[in-house]
Amino acid sequence: MSLQQPISSSSIKQWAAEIGFQKCGIARAHSLTDAAEEFRKSIAKEYHAGMRFLERDIDGRFSPETLLPDCKSVVVVTYNYLTETHPKSSRYRMARYTWIQDYHVLLKELLGKLAEKIVTHYPTVKYRMTVDSSAISEKRWAMEAGVGCLGKNGLIHNEYGSFFVIGVLLLDQFCDNYDLPVPKSDCGNCNICVRSCPVNALENPFQVDARRCVAYHNTEDKTPNYNELAKEEYLFGCDICQEVCPRNKKVINNPLNVSKSSVFLQLQNDDLETLSEADFKRYFEGTSVIRRKYERFHSLIEAKRQQEHLCRMEPQEIIQYAKKVLSEEAEAVAKLTGYLDENFVNAVQEIIKCKGRVVVTGIGKSAIIGQKIVGTFNSTGTPAVFMHAADAVHGDLGIIQKDDIVICLSKSGNTPEVALLIPFLKANGNQLIAIVGAMDSLLAKEAHWVLNCTVSREASPNNLAPTSSAMAQLAIGDALASTLIKMRGFTTEDFAKVHPGGILGRRTRLKVEDLYKLNEVPSVCVEANMQEIILEISGKCLGVTAVVENGKVVGAITDGDLRRAIQNHEDVMSLKAKDIMTRNPKTVHEKTLAVDALGIMKNHHITNIFVVDEEEKYLGVIHIHDIIKEGIY
């Protein structure tokens, strides 16, 4: 068997340059075991996000013989995609590689030309082309072939920068000369790309965390979050870490003869927003963008358009729109007064007579409103419990007892979960009250009492989010609860009993008698001299003393009264209590609520008030701070 003639490396590089490749390097084929181990560690950290195909045949990815048996040489070429043509759209940015023909197609076409050149001169050679599609690591082989080093942004760069794509041509024959591999990186202490990534996808330099990467989510992610993507700068791909790289600041003479200007670069912002599916195919045909389909492209454009519109609203526009929402909701609630009829009367009367509880149910936003109504019922004397409609048909129907009344909330009145409840309630003999927004619905027809909550439209921009309808349900629930409060004669004391904790409870429960007993009881008689008065005020530390006669408060002396006495009298020490006191000071009964006592003090601009019993006998004093420190304002 005769030995094959080695392929000329210099010839391959000459042909590559003539075809249009910017750089060409050649490496001897072998297994990159160290690179495979690094790749495994990256996979273990889940840096590949949802790209599960990367988990397959890791060893083969770094061993070219898996793609081409008896592979001897690995030829790596780069295609520069910098272009002087720029897109006219300022709002919808796309990575530079989308500005040219789809590089998968372009590089395979050019690699095919290179392969033909090689086969022409070396007919026995077998080859295989790969462009970001086969299971081989183009980046690692670019390093092995001396084409460039790995940057901290995970991309290969060299003296030309990093705006290029990589193609690989595997040969089953040796070449006469191989390039030396380059070090992993020559970035030194430069971290500008790491710092510039808006989502910290380069937190670990030389490795890209695709779970965070914008380019992954707007191109590869099968279930993208369009609202989150709309917040980012790029619509397709991402060039931020390349744009800031110092290597890409160099002026490079364009070595290519291939036209790189895409038709879509001429589109303005408005053009992209109104692009039809047919126009999408026409403008993006042949580019990488077409791979992502019109629906995905349009959804992201729409999400970004809406977000950009909101961000561009002037402060006054924001206020005006908020007022519009509130006005529409207020109008929806106001219309409910015209819907009140005997159904509401009967519903209230049935709840009053109910020997069981009120079971409130619903699904979606109606369920949330229902939970609030239950809270209001329970806090105002109507025993109630919430049952989610979805859970009800999966076992929670046991909540409902025979004596219970059921209130069902639904905008449409036709949701499947609600429909399944109706036969059970009929068989169980429960009264059904519907709070519903569609009077021709199944729920409205089957309920015993129907409370109409119809709204003409939602207050949200797209008439979808439950806003006016939810507010209408809430208002009807409050109307029911408030009417029941009136009919039950539910008092402030009753309210306090079920609200023992928190500020609300303290406001309805805390009384003056709970506070004055914690203080000293300053007191002097009407004939007390100045020394006695001063000692009593300073000794009891309340800034005031009562002047008492026959056990009743006849006057009050404050430290302010003492200062005024000193200013107005030369012989101040000869004065008596009756000479400087304020007669008939404000008093409160010991059973008065603390919140009411606070109101008296605020109305009369005083900081202390005396406490008396039913016979007006003096008991003590409270300071305004005693009430405030209890959380009552």
C-alpha positions in Angstrom: 0.0 0.0 0.0 1.5 3.4 -1.0 1.6 6.3 1.3 -0.7 9.2 0.6 0.9 12.6 -0.2 0.3 15.1 2.7 -2.1 17.9 1.8 -0.4 21.3 1.5 -1.4 23.5 4.4 -0.3 26.7 2.6 -2.5 25.8 -0.4 -5.6 25.3 1.9 -5.0 28.7 3.4 -4.5 30.3 0.1 -7.7 28.8 -1.3 -9.6 29.8 1.9 -8.5 33.4 1.5 -9.6 33.5 -2.2 -13.0 32.1 -1.3 -13.6 34.9 1.3 -12.6 33.4 4.7 -10.9 35.9 6.9 -8.6 33.4 8.7 -7.7 29.7 8.4 -5.9 27.4 10.7 -5.2 23.6 10.6 -4.9 21.3 13.6 -3.9 17.6 13.8 -7.0 15.6 14.8 -7.0 14.1 18.3 -9.2 13.8 21.4 -9.5 17.0 23.5 -10.0 15.2 26.8 -9.3 18.3 29.0 -11.9 20.3 27.0 -14.4 17.5 27.4 -13.9 17.5 31.2 -14.5 21.3 31.3 -17.6 20.9 29.2 -18.9 18.2 31.6 -18.5 20.6 34.6 -20.4 23.3 32.7 -23.3 20.8 32.0 -23.3 19.7 35.7 -23.9 23.4 36.6 -26.8 23.5 34.2 -25.2 26.4 32.2 -26.7 24.9 29.0 -30.2 25.7 30.3 -32.8 24.0 28.1 -30.4 22.9 25.3 -30.5 19.2 26.3 -28.9 18.1 23.1 -25.6 19.3 24.5 -25.8 16.5 27.1 -25.5 13.8 24.4 -22.1 12.3 23.3 -19.9 14.7 25.1 -16.7 12.7 24.3 -17.7 12.7 20.6 -18.0 16.5 20.7 -14.3 16.7 21.3 -13.2 13.8 19.1 -13.5 14.4 15.4 -13.3 10.7 14.5 -16.9 10.4 15.7 -18.0 12.5 12.7 -15.4 11.4 10.1 -13.8 8.0 10.7 -10.0 8.0 10.5 -10.0 11.8 10.7 -6.5 13.2 10.5 -6.8 17.0 10.1 -9.2 19.7 11.3 -9.4 22.8 9.1 -11.0 25.8 10.9 -12.1 28.9 9.0 -13.7 32.2 10.1 -16.1 34.5 8.3 -16.2 38.1 9.3 -19.7 39.6 9.4 -18.9 43.2 10.2 -20.7 45.5 7.8 -20.8 49.3 7.3 -24.6 49.1 6.7 -26.6 49.7 9.8 -30.3 49.0 10.6 -32.6 52.0 10.5 -34.7 50.7 13.5 -33.5 52.3 16.7 -36.0 50.5 19.0 -35.7 46.8 17.9 -32.0 45.8 17.9 -30.8 42.5 16.5 -27.3 40.9 16.8 -25.0 41.7 13.9 -24.8 38.1 12.7 -28.5 38.4 11.6 -27.6 41.3 9.2 -26.0 38.8 6.8 -27.2 35.7 5.0 -27.9 32.8 7.5 -24.4 31.8 8.4 -25.3 28.1 8.5 -26.1 28.2 4.8 -23.4 30.7 3.8 -20.5 28.9 5.5 -21.6 25.5 4.2 -21.7 27.0 0.7 -18.2 28.5 1.1 -16.8 25.4 2.9 -18.1 23.3 0.0 -16.1 25.4 -2.4 -13.0 24.9 -0.3 -13.6 21.2 -0.1 -13.9 21.1 -3.9 -10.6 22.8 -4.3 -9.0 20.2 -2.0 -10.6 17.2 -3.7 -9.5 18.6 -7.1 -5.9 18.5 -6.0 -6.2 15.5 -3.7 -8.9 13.2 -5.2 -8.6 10.4 -2.5 -9.4 12.7 0.4 -12.7 12.3 2.3 -14.2 15.2 4.2 -17.1 16.4 6.4 -18.3 20.0 6.9 -19.8 21.3 10.1 -21.2 24.8 10.9 -22.7 25.0 14.4 -24.9 22.0 13.7 -22.9 18.8 14.2 -21.8 17.5 17.6 -18.3 19.1 17.5 -16.9 22.0 19.5 -16.0 24.6 16.8 -14.6 27.0 19.5 -12.2 24.5 21.0 -11.0 23.4 17.5 -10.5 27.1 16.6 -8.1 27.4 19.6 -6.3 24.1 18.6 -5.9 25.4 15.0 -4.5 28.8 16.2 -7.4 30.8 14.8 -8.1 32.6 18.1 -8.3 32.4 21.9 -11.3 32.1 24.2 -12.4 35.4 25.6 -14.1 35.9 28.9 -17.4 36.3 27.1 -17.1 32.7 25.9 -16.4 33.8 22.3 -13.3 33.2 20.2 -11.4 36.4 19.3 -8.1 37.3 17.6 -6.4 40.3 16.0 -9.6 40.9 13.9 -11.9 41.0 16.9 -14.7 38.6 17.5 -17.4 39.5 15.0 -17.0 36.3 13.0 -18.5 32.8 12.7 -16.6 29.6 12.6 -16.7 26.7 10.1 -14.9 23.4 10.4 -13.8 21.0 7.6 -12.7 17.5 8.7 -10.2 15.7 6.4 -9.1 12.0 6.6 -5.6 12.8 5.4 -2.6 14.5 7.0 -1.4 17.9 6.1 2.2 18.8 5.8 2.1 21.4 8.5 -0.1 22.2 11.5 -0.7 25.4 13.4 0.2 25.6 17.0 -2.7 25.9 19.5 -3.2 29.3 21.2 -3.5 29.9 25.0 -7.0 29.9 26.5 -7.0 33.7 26.8 -4.9 36.8 26.6 -7.6 39.1 28.1 -5.4 39.8 31.1 -7.2 41.8 33.8 -9.8 43.2 31.3 -13.3 42.4 32.6 -15.3 45.0 30.6 -17.4 42.3 28.9 -18.2 40.6 32.2 -19.2 43.9 33.8 -21.3 45.0 30.8 -23.6 41.9 30.6 -27.0 43.2 31.8 -28.0 39.8 33.2 -24.7 38.7 34.7 -24.5 35.7 32.4 -20.7 36.0 32.5 -20.4 35.8 36.2 -17.9 33.0 35.8 -15.5 34.2 33.1 -15.0 32.0 30.0 -18.3 30.3 30.6 -21.7 31.7 29.6 -24.6 30.8 31.9 -27.4 30.3 29.3 -30.0 30.4 32.0 -29.4 34.1 32.2 -28.2 34.9 28.7 -30.5 37.2 26.7 -29.4 35.6 23.5 -30.4 32.2 24.7 -33.9 33.3 25.8 -34.7 35.3 22.7 -33.5 32.7 20.2 -33.3 29.2 21.7 -35.7 29.1 24.7 -38.8 27.0 23.8 -41.0 28.9 26.2 -39.8 32.5 26.4 -41.1 35.0 28.8 -42.0 37.8 26.3 -42.6 40.4 29.0 -39.2 39.8 30.6 -37.5 39.8 27.2 -39.2 43.0 26.3 -37.2 44.8 29.0 -33.9 43.9 27.4 -32.2 45.9 24.7 -32.0 43.2 22.0 -34.9 41.6 20.1 -32.8 38.8 18.6 -29.4 37.7 19.9 -27.1 40.0 21.9 -23.9 41.9 21.0 -23.3 43.9 24.2 -20.3 41.9 25.4 -18.7 42.2 21.9 -19.5 45.8 21.3 -17.6 46.8 24.5 -14.6 44.5 23.8 -11.4 46.6 23.0 -10.5 44.1 20.3 -13.6 45.1 18.3 -12.6 48.8 18.3 -10.0 48.3 15.6 -10.7 49.4 12.1 -10.6 46.3 9.8 -10.4 46.5 6.1 -13.3 44.4 4.7 -11.6 41.4 3.0 -14.8 39.9 1.7 -16.3 40.2 -1.7 -19.7 38.8 -0.6 -22.5 41.3 -0.1 -23.6 41.4 3.5 -26.5 43.8 3.6 -29.9 42.4 4.4 -33.2 43.8 3.1 -34.7 44.1 6.6 -32.1 46.7 7.7 -34.0 49.3 5.8 -37.1 48.8 8.0 -38.1 51.6 10.5 -39.5 51.0 13.9 -43.1 51.3 12.7 -42.4 49.0 9.8 -41.4 46.2 12.1 -44.4 46.8 14.4 -46.9 46.3 11.5 -45.0 43.6 9.7 -47.4 40.9 8.3 -46.4 37.2 8.2 -45.9 37.5 4.4 -43.7 40.5 4.7 -41.8 38.8 7.5 -40.9 36.0 5.2 -40.0 38.4 2.4 -37.7 40.7 4.4 -36.0 38.0 6.6 -35.8 35.2 4.0 -32.3 33.8 4.0 -31.3 35.2 7.4 -31.0 33.5 10.8 -34.1 35.4 12.0 -36.4 33.3 9.8 -35.6 30.2 11.8 -37.5 31.6 14.8 -40.9 31.9 13.0 -43.3 34.8 12.6 -45.4 34.1 15.7 -42.4 34.3 18.1 -41.0 37.3 16.3 -44.4 39.2 16.4 -45.1 38.3 20.1 -41.8 39.8 21.2 -42.2 42.9 19.0 -45.7 43.4 20.5 -44.5 42.9 24.1 -41.6 45.3 23.5 -43.9 47.8 21.7 -46.3 47.9 24.7 -43.6 48.3 27.2 -41.8 51.0 25.2 -45.1 52.8 24.9 -45.7 52.8 28.6 -42.1 53.9 29.3 -42.6 56.8 26.9 -45.7 58.1 28.7 -45.3 61.5 30.2 -46.0 61.9 34.0 -49.3 63.8 33.2 -50.3 61.0 30.8 -49.8 58.4 33.6 -52.0 60.4 35.9 -54.6 60.9 33.2 -54.7 57.2 32.4 -54.9 56.2 36.1 -57.9 58.6 36.5 -59.5 57.0 33.5 -59.2 53.6 35.1 -60.7 54.8 38.4 -63.5 56.6 36.6 -64.4 53.5 34.6 -64.4 51.3 37.7 -66.4 53.9 39.6 -68.9 54.0 36.7 -69.2 50.2 36.7 -70.0 50.2 40.5 -72.4 53.1 40.2 -74.4 51.1 37.6 -75.0 48.4 40.1 -77.5 50.5 41.9 -79.8 50.1 39.0 -79.5 46.3 39.1 -80.6 46.0 42.8 -84.0 44.3 43.0 -86.0 41.7 45.0 -83.2 39.2 44.4 -80.9 41.3 46.7 -83.7 41.6 49.3 -84.3 37.8 49.2 -80.6 37.0 49.4 -80.2 39.2 52.5 -83.3 37.7 54.2 -82.2 34.1 53.4 -78.7 34.8 54.9 -80.2 36.3 58.0 -82.4 33.2 58.5 -79.6 30.7 57.6 -79.0 28.2 60.4 -75.7 27.1 58.9 -72.9 29.1 57.3 -72.4 31.1 54.1 -70.1 29.2 51.8 -68.5 31.5 49.2 -67.0 30.0 46.0 -65.5 31.0 42.7 -62.4 30.5 40.5 -59.7 32.8 39.2 -60.0 36.5 40.2 -63.6 35.8 41.4 -62.1 33.4 44.0 -59.8 36.2 45.3 -62.8 38.5 45.7 -64.7 35.7 47.3 -62.1 35.3 50.0 -62.3 39.0 50.8 -66.1 38.8 51.1 -65.7 35.8 53.5 -63.4 37.9 55.6 -65.9 40.8 55.8 -68.7 38.4 56.7 -66.8 36.7 59.5 -65.7 40.0 61.0 -69.2 41.4 61.0 -71.3 38.6 62.5 -72.1 36.4 59.5 -70.3 33.0 59.8 -68.7 32.2 56.4 -66.2 29.9 54.8 -64.4 30.0 51.4 -64.3 27.0 49.1 -62.3 27.2 45.8 -64.5 25.9 43.0 -61.6 23.9 41.5 -60.9 22.2 44.8 -64.6 21.6 45.4 -64.9 19.1 42.6 -61.8 17.3 43.8 -63.0 16.6 47.3 -63.7 19.9 49.1 -67.5 19.6 48.6 -67.5 18.1 52.1 -67.3 21.7 53.4 -70.9 22.3 52.4 -73.5 21.2 54.9 -77.3 20.9 54.3 -78.1 24.1 56.2 -75.5 26.2 54.4 -76.2 28.9 51.8 -73.8 29.0 48.9 -72.7 32.3 47.2 -71.0 31.7 43.8 -69.0 34.4 42.1 -68.4 34.3 38.3 -68.0 36.8 35.6 -69.1 34.5 32.8 -71.2 32.1 34.8 -70.3 29.3 32.5 -66.9 28.1 33.8 -66.7 24.2 33.9 -65.9 24.1 37.6 -69.0 26.2 38.5 -71.1 24.1 36.2 -70.1 20.9 38.1 -71.1 22.4 41.4 -74.7 23.1 40.4 -76.1 19.5 40.4 -74.5 18.8 43.7 -76.0 21.9 45.3 -79.4 20.9 43.9 -79.2 17.4 45.3 -78.0 18.7 48.6 -80.8 21.1 49.0 -78.6 24.2 49.4 -79.8 27.7 48.5 -77.6 29.2 45.7 -77.0 33.0 45.4 -75.2 34.0 42.2 -73.0 37.1 41.9 -72.6 37.0 38.1 -71.8 39.2 35.2 -73.8 37.4 32.5 -77.5 37.1 33.0 -78.0 34.5 30.3 -75.4 32.2 31.7 -75.9 28.7 33.3 -75.2 30.0 36.8 -77.7 32.8 36.4 -80.4 30.4 35.2 -79.9 27.8 37.9 -79.4 30.1 41.0 -82.2 30.8 43.4 -81.2 34.4 43.7 -79.2 36.4 41.1 -77.2 39.5 41.9 -76.4 41.2 38.6 -72.7 42.3 38.2 -72.7 43.1 34.5 -70.0 45.5 33.3 -69.8 47.0 29.8 -66.0 46.6 29.6 -63.0 46.1 31.8 -60.9 49.2 32.8 -57.7 47.5 31.5 -56.2 48.7 28.1 -57.0 45.5 26.2 -60.4 44.8 28.0 -59.1 41.5 29.3 -57.7 41.9 32.9 -60.6 41.6 35.5 -60.7 45.1 36.8 -64.2 46.7 36.6 -65.8 43.2 36.9 -63.8 42.4 40.0 -64.6 45.8 41.6 -68.3 45.2 40.9 -68.2 41.8 42.6 -66.4 43.3 45.6 -69.0 46.2 45.8 -71.9 43.7 45.8 -70.2 41.7 48.5 -69.7 44.8 50.6 -73.3 45.8 50.0 -74.5 42.4 51.3 -72.2 42.5 54.4 -73.1 46.1 55.3 -76.9 45.4 54.9 -76.5 42.4 57.2 -74.7 44.5 59.7 -77.6 46.9 59.8 -80.2 44.1 60.1 -78.3 42.3 62.8 -77.8 45.5 64.9 -74.1 44.7 64.9 -72.5 47.2 67.3 -69.1 48.6 67.9 -68.8 46.4 70.9 -69.6 43.3 68.8 -67.0 44.4 66.3 -64.4 44.7 69.0 -65.1 41.2 70.2 -64.0 39.7 66.9 -61.1 42.1 66.4 -59.1 41.7 69.7 -55.7 42.1 68.0 -54.1 44.8 66.0 -54.8 48.5 65.8 -58.4 47.9 64.7 -59.0 45.8 67.7 -57.4 48.3 70.1 -59.4 51.2 68.7 -62.7 49.3 69.4 -61.6 47.7 72.6 -59.1 49.9 74.5 -60.8 52.1 77.1 -59.6 55.0 79.2 -59.8 52.8 82.4 -57.1 50.5 80.8 -54.7 53.5 80.7 -55.2 55.8 83.7 -54.4 53.1 86.2 -50.9 53.0 84.9 -50.2 56.6 85.9 -49.8 58.5 89.2 -52.8 60.5 90.4 -51.7 64.1 90.8 -54.0 66.1 93.1 -54.0 69.3 95.2 -56.8 71.1 97.1 -58.0 74.6 96.1 -56.0 76.1 99.0 -52.7 74.5 98.2 -49.7 76.8 98.1 -47.2 77.1 95.3 -44.6 74.9 96.9 -47.2 72.1 97.2 -48.3 72.6 93.6 -44.8 72.5 92.2 -43.9 69.4 94.1 -47.1 67.6 93.0 -46.6 68.4 89.3 -42.9 67.5 89.2 -43.2 64.5 91.5 -46.0 62.8 89.5 -44.2 63.5 86.1 -47.3 64.2 84.1 -47.0 68.0 83.7 -50.3 68.6 85.3 -52.3 68.2 88.5 -56.0 68.2 89.2 -57.4 70.7 91.7 -59.9 68.6 93.7 -62.7 69.7 96.0 -65.1 67.1 97.6 -63.6 64.4 95.4 -64.4 66.2 92.2 -62.2 68.0 89.7 -62.8 71.7 89.9 -59.6 72.9 88.1 -56.4 72.0 86.4 -52.9 73.4 86.8 -50.2 72.7 84.2 -46.5 73.5 84.1 -47.5 76.2 81.6 -49.8 77.7 84.2 -46.8 77.9 86.6 -44.6 79.7 84.0 -47.4 82.2 83.3 -47.8 82.8 87.1 -44.1 83.6 87.5 -44.3 86.0 84.6 -47.4 87.9 85.8 -46.9 88.0 89.6 -44.1 89.5 91.6 -44.9 87.6 94.8 -45.7 84.2 93.1 -45.1 82.1 96.2 -48.1 83.8 98.0 -50.5 82.4 95.4 -52.9 79.5 96.0 -54.1 76.8 93.6 -57.5 78.6 93.2 -55.6 81.7 92.0 -53.9 80.1 88.9 -56.0 77.0 88.0 -58.1 76.6 84.9 -61.6 76.1 86.0 -63.9 73.3 84.7 -61.3 71.3 82.8 -62.2 68.6 80.3 -62.9 65.2 81.8 -63.9 61.7 80.4 -65.7 58.8 81.9 -63.5 55.8 82.6 -65.5 53.6 80.2 -64.9 55.9 77.3 -63.0 54.4 74.4 -59.4 55.6 74.2 -59.9 56.6 70.6 -62.7 58.9 71.6 -60.7 60.4 74.4 -57.9 61.1 71.9 -60.5 62.9 69.7 -61.5 65.2 72.6 -57.9 66.1 73.3 -57.2 66.9 69.7 -60.3 69.0 69.3 -59.5 71.1 72.4 -55.7 71.1 71.8 -54.8 69.6 75.2 -52.3 66.9 76.1 -53.9 65.6 79.3 -57.4 64.7 80.3 -58.8 63.8 83.7 -60.8 60.6 84.3 -63.9 60.4 86.4 -66.5 57.8 87.3 -70.3 57.8 87.0 -70.6 60.2 90.0 -67.9 62.5 88.5 -65.5 61.5 91.2 -61.8 62.0 90.2 -60.0 58.8 89.4 -56.8 59.8 87.5 -55.3 61.3 84.4 -54.1 60.1 81.0 -51.6 61.8 78.7 -52.0 61.9 74.9 -48.8 59.8 74.6 -50.5 57.0 76.6 -52.9 56.6 73.7 -50.5 57.1 70.9 -48.0 54.5 72.2 -50.9 51.9 71.9 -50.9 52.5 68.1 -54.0 54.6 68.1 -53.6 57.9 66.1 
